[in-house]
PDB file of C-alpha atoms in Angstrom:
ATOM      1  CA  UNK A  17       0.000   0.000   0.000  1.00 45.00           C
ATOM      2  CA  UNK A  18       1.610   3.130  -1.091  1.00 46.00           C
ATOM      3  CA  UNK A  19       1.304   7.065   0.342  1.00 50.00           C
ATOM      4  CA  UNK A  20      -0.164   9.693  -1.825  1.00 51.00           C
ATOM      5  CA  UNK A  21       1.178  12.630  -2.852  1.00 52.00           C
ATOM      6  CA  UNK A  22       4.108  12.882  -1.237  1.00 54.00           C
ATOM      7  CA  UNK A  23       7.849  14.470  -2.801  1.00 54.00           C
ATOM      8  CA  UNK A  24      10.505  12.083  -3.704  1.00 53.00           C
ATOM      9  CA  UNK A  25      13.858  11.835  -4.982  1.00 58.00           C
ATOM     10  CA  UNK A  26      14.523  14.704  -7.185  1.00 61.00           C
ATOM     11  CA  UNK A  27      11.561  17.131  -5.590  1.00 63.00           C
ATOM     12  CA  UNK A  28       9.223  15.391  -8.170  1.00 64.00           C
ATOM     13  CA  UNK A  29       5.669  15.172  -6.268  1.00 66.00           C
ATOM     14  CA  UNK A  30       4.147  11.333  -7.596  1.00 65.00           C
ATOM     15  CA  UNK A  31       0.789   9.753  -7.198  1.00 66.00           C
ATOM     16  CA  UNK A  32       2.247   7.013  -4.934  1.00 65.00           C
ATOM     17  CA  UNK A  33       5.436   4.972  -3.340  1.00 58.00           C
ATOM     18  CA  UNK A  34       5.875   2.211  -1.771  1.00 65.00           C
ATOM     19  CA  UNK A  35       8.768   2.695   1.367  1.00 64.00           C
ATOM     20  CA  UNK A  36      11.097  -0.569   0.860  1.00 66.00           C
ATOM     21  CA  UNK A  37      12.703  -1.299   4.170  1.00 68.00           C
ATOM     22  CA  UNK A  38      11.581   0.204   7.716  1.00 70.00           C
ATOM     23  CA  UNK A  39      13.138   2.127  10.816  1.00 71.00           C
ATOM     24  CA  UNK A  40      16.119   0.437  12.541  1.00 76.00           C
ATOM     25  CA  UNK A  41      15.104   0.081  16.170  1.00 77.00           C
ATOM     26  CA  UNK A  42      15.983   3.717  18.096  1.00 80.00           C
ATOM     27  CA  UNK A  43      15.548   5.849  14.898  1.00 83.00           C
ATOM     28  CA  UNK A  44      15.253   9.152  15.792  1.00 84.00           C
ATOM     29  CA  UNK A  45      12.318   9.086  13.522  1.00 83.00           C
ATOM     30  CA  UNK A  46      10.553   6.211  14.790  1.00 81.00           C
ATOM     31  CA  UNK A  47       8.819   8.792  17.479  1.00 83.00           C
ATOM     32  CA  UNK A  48       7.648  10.679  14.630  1.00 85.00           C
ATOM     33  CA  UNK A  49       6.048   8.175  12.876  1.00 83.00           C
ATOM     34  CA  UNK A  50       4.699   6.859  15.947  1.00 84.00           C
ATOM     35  CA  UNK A  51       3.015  10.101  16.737  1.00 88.00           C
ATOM     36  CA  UNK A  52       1.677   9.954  12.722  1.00 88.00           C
ATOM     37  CA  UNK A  53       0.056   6.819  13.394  1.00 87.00           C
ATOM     38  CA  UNK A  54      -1.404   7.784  16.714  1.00 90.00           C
ATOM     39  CA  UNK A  55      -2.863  11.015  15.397  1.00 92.00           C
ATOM     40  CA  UNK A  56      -4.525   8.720  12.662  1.00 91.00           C
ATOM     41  CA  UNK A  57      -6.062   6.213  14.871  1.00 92.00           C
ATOM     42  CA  UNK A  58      -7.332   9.523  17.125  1.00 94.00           C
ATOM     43  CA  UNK A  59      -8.903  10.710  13.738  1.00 94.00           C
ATOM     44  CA  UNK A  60     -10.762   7.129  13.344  1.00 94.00           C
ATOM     45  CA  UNK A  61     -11.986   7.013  16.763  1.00 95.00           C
ATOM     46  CA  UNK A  62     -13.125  10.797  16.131  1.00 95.00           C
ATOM     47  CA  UNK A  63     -14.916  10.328  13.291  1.00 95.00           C
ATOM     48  CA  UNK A  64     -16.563   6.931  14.217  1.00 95.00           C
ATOM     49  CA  UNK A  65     -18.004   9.142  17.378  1.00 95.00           C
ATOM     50  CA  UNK A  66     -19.197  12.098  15.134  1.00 94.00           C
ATOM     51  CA  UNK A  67     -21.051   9.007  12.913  1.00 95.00           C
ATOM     52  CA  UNK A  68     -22.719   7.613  15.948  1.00 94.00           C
ATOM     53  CA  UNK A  69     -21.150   4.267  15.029  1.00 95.00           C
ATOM     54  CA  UNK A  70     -19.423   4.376  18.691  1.00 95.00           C
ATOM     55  CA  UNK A  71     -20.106   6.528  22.101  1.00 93.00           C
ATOM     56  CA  UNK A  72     -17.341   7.844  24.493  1.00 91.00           C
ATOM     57  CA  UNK A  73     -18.169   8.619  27.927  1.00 87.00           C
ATOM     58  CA  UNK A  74     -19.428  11.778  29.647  1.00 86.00           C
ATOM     59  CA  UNK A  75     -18.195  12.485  33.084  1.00 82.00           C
ATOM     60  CA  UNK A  76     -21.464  14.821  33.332  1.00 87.00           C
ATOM     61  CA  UNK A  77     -24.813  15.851  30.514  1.00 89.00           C
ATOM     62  CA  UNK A  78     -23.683  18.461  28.990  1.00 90.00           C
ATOM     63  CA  UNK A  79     -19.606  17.800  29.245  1.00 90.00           C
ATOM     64  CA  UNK A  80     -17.851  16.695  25.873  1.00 90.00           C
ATOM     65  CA  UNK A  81     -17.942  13.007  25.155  1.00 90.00           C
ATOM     66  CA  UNK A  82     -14.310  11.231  25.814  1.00 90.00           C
ATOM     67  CA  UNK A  83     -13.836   8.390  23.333  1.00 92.00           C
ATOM     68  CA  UNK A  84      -9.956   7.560  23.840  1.00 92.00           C
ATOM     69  CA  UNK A  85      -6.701   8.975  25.812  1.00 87.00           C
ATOM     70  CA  UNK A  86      -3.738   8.054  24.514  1.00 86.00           C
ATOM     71  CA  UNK A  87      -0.248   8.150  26.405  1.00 83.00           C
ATOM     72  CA  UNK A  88       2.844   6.987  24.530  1.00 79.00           C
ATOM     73  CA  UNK A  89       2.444   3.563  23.509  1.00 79.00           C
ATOM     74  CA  UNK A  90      -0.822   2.891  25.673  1.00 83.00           C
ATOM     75  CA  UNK A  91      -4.016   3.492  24.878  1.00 87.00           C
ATOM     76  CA  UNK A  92      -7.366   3.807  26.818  1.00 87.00           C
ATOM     77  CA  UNK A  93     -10.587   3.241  24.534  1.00 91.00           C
ATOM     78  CA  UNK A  94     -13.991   4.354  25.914  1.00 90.00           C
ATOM     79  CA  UNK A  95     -17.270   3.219  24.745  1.00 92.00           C
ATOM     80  CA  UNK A  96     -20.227   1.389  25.356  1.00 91.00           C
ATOM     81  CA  UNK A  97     -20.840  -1.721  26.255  1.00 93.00           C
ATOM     82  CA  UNK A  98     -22.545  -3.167  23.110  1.00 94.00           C
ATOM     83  CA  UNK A  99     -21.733  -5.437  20.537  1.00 96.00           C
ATOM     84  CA  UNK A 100     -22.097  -2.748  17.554  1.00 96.00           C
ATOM     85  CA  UNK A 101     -19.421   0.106  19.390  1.00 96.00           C
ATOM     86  CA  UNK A 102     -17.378  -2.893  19.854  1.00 96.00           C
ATOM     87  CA  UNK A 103     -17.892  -4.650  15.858  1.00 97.00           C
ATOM     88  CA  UNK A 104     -16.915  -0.524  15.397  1.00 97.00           C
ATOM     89  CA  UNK A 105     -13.836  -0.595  17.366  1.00 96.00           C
ATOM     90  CA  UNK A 106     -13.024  -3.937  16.002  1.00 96.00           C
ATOM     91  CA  UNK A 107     -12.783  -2.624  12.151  1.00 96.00           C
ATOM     92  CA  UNK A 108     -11.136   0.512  13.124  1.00 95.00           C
ATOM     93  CA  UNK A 109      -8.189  -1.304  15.219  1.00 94.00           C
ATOM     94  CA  UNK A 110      -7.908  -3.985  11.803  1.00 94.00           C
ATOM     95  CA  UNK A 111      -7.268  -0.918   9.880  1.00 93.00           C
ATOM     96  CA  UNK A 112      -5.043   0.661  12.153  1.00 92.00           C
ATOM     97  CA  UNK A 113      -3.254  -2.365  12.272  1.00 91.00           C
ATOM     98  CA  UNK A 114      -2.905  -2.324   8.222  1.00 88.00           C
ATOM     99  CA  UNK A 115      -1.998   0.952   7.667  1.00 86.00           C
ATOM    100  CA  UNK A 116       0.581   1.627  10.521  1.00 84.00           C
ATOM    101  CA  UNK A 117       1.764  -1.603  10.344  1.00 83.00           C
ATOM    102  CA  UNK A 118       1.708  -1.602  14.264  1.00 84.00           C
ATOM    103  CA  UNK A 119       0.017  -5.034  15.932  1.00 87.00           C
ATOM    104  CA  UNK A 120      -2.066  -4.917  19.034  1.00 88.00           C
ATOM    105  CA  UNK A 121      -1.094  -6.970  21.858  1.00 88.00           C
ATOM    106  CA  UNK A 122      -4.196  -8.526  22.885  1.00 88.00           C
ATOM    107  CA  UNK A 123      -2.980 -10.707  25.001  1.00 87.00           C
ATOM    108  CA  UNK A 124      -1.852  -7.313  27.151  1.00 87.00           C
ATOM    109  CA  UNK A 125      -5.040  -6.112  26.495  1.00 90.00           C
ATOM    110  CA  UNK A 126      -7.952  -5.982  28.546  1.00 88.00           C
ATOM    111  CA  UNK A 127     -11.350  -4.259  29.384  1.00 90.00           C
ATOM    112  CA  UNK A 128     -13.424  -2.696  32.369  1.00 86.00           C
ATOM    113  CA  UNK A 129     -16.710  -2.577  32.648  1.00 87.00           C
ATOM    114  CA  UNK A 130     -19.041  -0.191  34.123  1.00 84.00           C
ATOM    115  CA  UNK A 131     -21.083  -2.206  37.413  1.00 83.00           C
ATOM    116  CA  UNK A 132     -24.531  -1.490  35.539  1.00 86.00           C
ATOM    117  CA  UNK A 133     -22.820  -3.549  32.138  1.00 89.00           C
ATOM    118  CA  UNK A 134     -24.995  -6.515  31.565  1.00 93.00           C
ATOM    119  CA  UNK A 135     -23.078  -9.598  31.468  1.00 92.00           C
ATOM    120  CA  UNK A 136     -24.097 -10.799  28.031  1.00 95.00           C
ATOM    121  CA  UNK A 137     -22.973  -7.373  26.832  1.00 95.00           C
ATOM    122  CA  UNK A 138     -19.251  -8.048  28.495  1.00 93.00           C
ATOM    123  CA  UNK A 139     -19.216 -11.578  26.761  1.00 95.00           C
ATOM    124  CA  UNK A 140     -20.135  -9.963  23.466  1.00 96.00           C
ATOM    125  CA  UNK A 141     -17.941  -7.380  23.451  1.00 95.00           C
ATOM    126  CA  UNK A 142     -15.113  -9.051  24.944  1.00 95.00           C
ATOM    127  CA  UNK A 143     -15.900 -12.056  22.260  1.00 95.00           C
ATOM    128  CA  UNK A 144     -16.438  -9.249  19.021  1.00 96.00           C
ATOM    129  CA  UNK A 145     -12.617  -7.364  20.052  1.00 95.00           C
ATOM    130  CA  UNK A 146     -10.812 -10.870  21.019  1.00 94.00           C
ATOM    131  CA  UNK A 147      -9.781  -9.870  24.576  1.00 93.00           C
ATOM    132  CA  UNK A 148     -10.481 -12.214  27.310  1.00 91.00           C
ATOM    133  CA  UNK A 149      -9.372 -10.625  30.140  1.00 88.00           C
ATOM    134  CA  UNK A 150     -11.227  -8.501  32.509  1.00 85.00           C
ATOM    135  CA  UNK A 151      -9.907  -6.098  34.515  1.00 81.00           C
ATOM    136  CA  UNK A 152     -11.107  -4.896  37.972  1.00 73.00           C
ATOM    137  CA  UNK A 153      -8.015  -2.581  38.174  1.00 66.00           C
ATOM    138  CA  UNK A 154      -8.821   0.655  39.951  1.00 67.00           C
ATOM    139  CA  UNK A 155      -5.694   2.407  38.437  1.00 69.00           C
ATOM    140  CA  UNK A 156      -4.549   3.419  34.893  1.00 70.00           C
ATOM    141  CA  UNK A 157      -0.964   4.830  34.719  1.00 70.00           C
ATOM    142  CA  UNK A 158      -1.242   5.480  38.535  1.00 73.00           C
ATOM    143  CA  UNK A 159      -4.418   7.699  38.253  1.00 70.00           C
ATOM    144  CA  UNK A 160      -7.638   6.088  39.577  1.00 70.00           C
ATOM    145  CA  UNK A 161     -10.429   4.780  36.928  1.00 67.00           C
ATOM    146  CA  UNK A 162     -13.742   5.054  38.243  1.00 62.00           C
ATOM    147  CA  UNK A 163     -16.817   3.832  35.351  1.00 54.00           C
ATOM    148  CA  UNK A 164     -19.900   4.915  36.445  1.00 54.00           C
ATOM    149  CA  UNK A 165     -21.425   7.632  39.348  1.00 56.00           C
ATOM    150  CA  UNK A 166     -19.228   8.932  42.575  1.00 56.00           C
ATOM    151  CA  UNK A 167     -20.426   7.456  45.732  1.00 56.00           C
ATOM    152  CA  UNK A 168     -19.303  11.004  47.328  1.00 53.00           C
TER     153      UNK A 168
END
C-alpha cells in the first residue's frame, strides 16, 4: 500500500510509493512516525463518534464526550458496552493495524466494565474485540479509573 502525494527523490511530487525497508530500532524518527500513526487512529476514533457508530463517555450531561486517551504507547478506549461500538472498534483497530503496520497486543489487552454492564454485553464485546481478560483494576498509569457515578 503506497502514500499519496508525497515528494521524492529529485523534488518530483508522484501519485504514490511504496517505502522498501523500515526504521532500525531507536531511529530518531521512529517517534515521529509513531506520533503519525497515533494522530490517525485519534482521527478514526473521532470520526466513528461524530457518525454515531461508537459513544465515548461523559463524566457529566452536557460535558464533551471522551472516546480515547492516549499516552505513549498505551491506549485507553472508551465506549459502550454493546456489541455494535465494539464490531466498530473492532474494524477501526484492523485498519489501524494495516496501515501503521503496528500489531495490538491482545494478550496485554484488557477491558473494564461499568457495574450497571450486563453480562451478556461483556461476553459480546469481549468475544467481538478478542480480549479475554477482565480487569477490575482501579488504576490506569497510577491515576484512579472510576466507570460509572461517585459514591461522594
Amino acid at each position: 500500500m503506497g502514500l499519496k502525494g508525497f515528494v521524492v527523490g529529485g523534488g518530483v511530487l508522484t501519485e504514490s510509493f511504496s517505502p522498501e525497508r523500515g526504521l532500525r530500532h531507536g531511529d530518531s524518527l521512529s517517534p515521529y512516525l509513531f506520533l503519525i500513526c497515533a494522530e490517525g487512529f485519534s482521527a478514526l476514533l473521532n470520526h466513528a463518534e461524530r457518525e454515531g457508530k461508537i459513544a465515548g463517555v461523559k463524566i457529566c450531561h452536557g460535558a464533551p464526550s471522551i472516546s480515547h486517551l492516549l499516552f505513549a504507547d498505551d491506549s485507553l478506549i472508551l465506549i459502550r458496552a454493546r456489541k455494535e461500538d465494539a464490531m466498530h472498534l473492532h474494524s477501526i483497530l484492523d485498519l489501524y493495524e494495516h496501515c501503521s503496520g503496528q500489531v495490538i497486543n491482545k494478550g496485554k489487552s484488557a477491558v473494564l466494565f461499568s457495574v450497571n454492564a450486563r453480562g451478556t454485553d461483556r461476553e459480546e464485546v469481549k468475544q467481538e474485540l478478542h480480549i479475554v481478560k477482565e480487569t477490575m483494576n482501579e488504576k490506569y498509569l497510577g491515576l484512579p479509573v472510576h466507570v460509572g457515578r461517585s459514591k461522594g
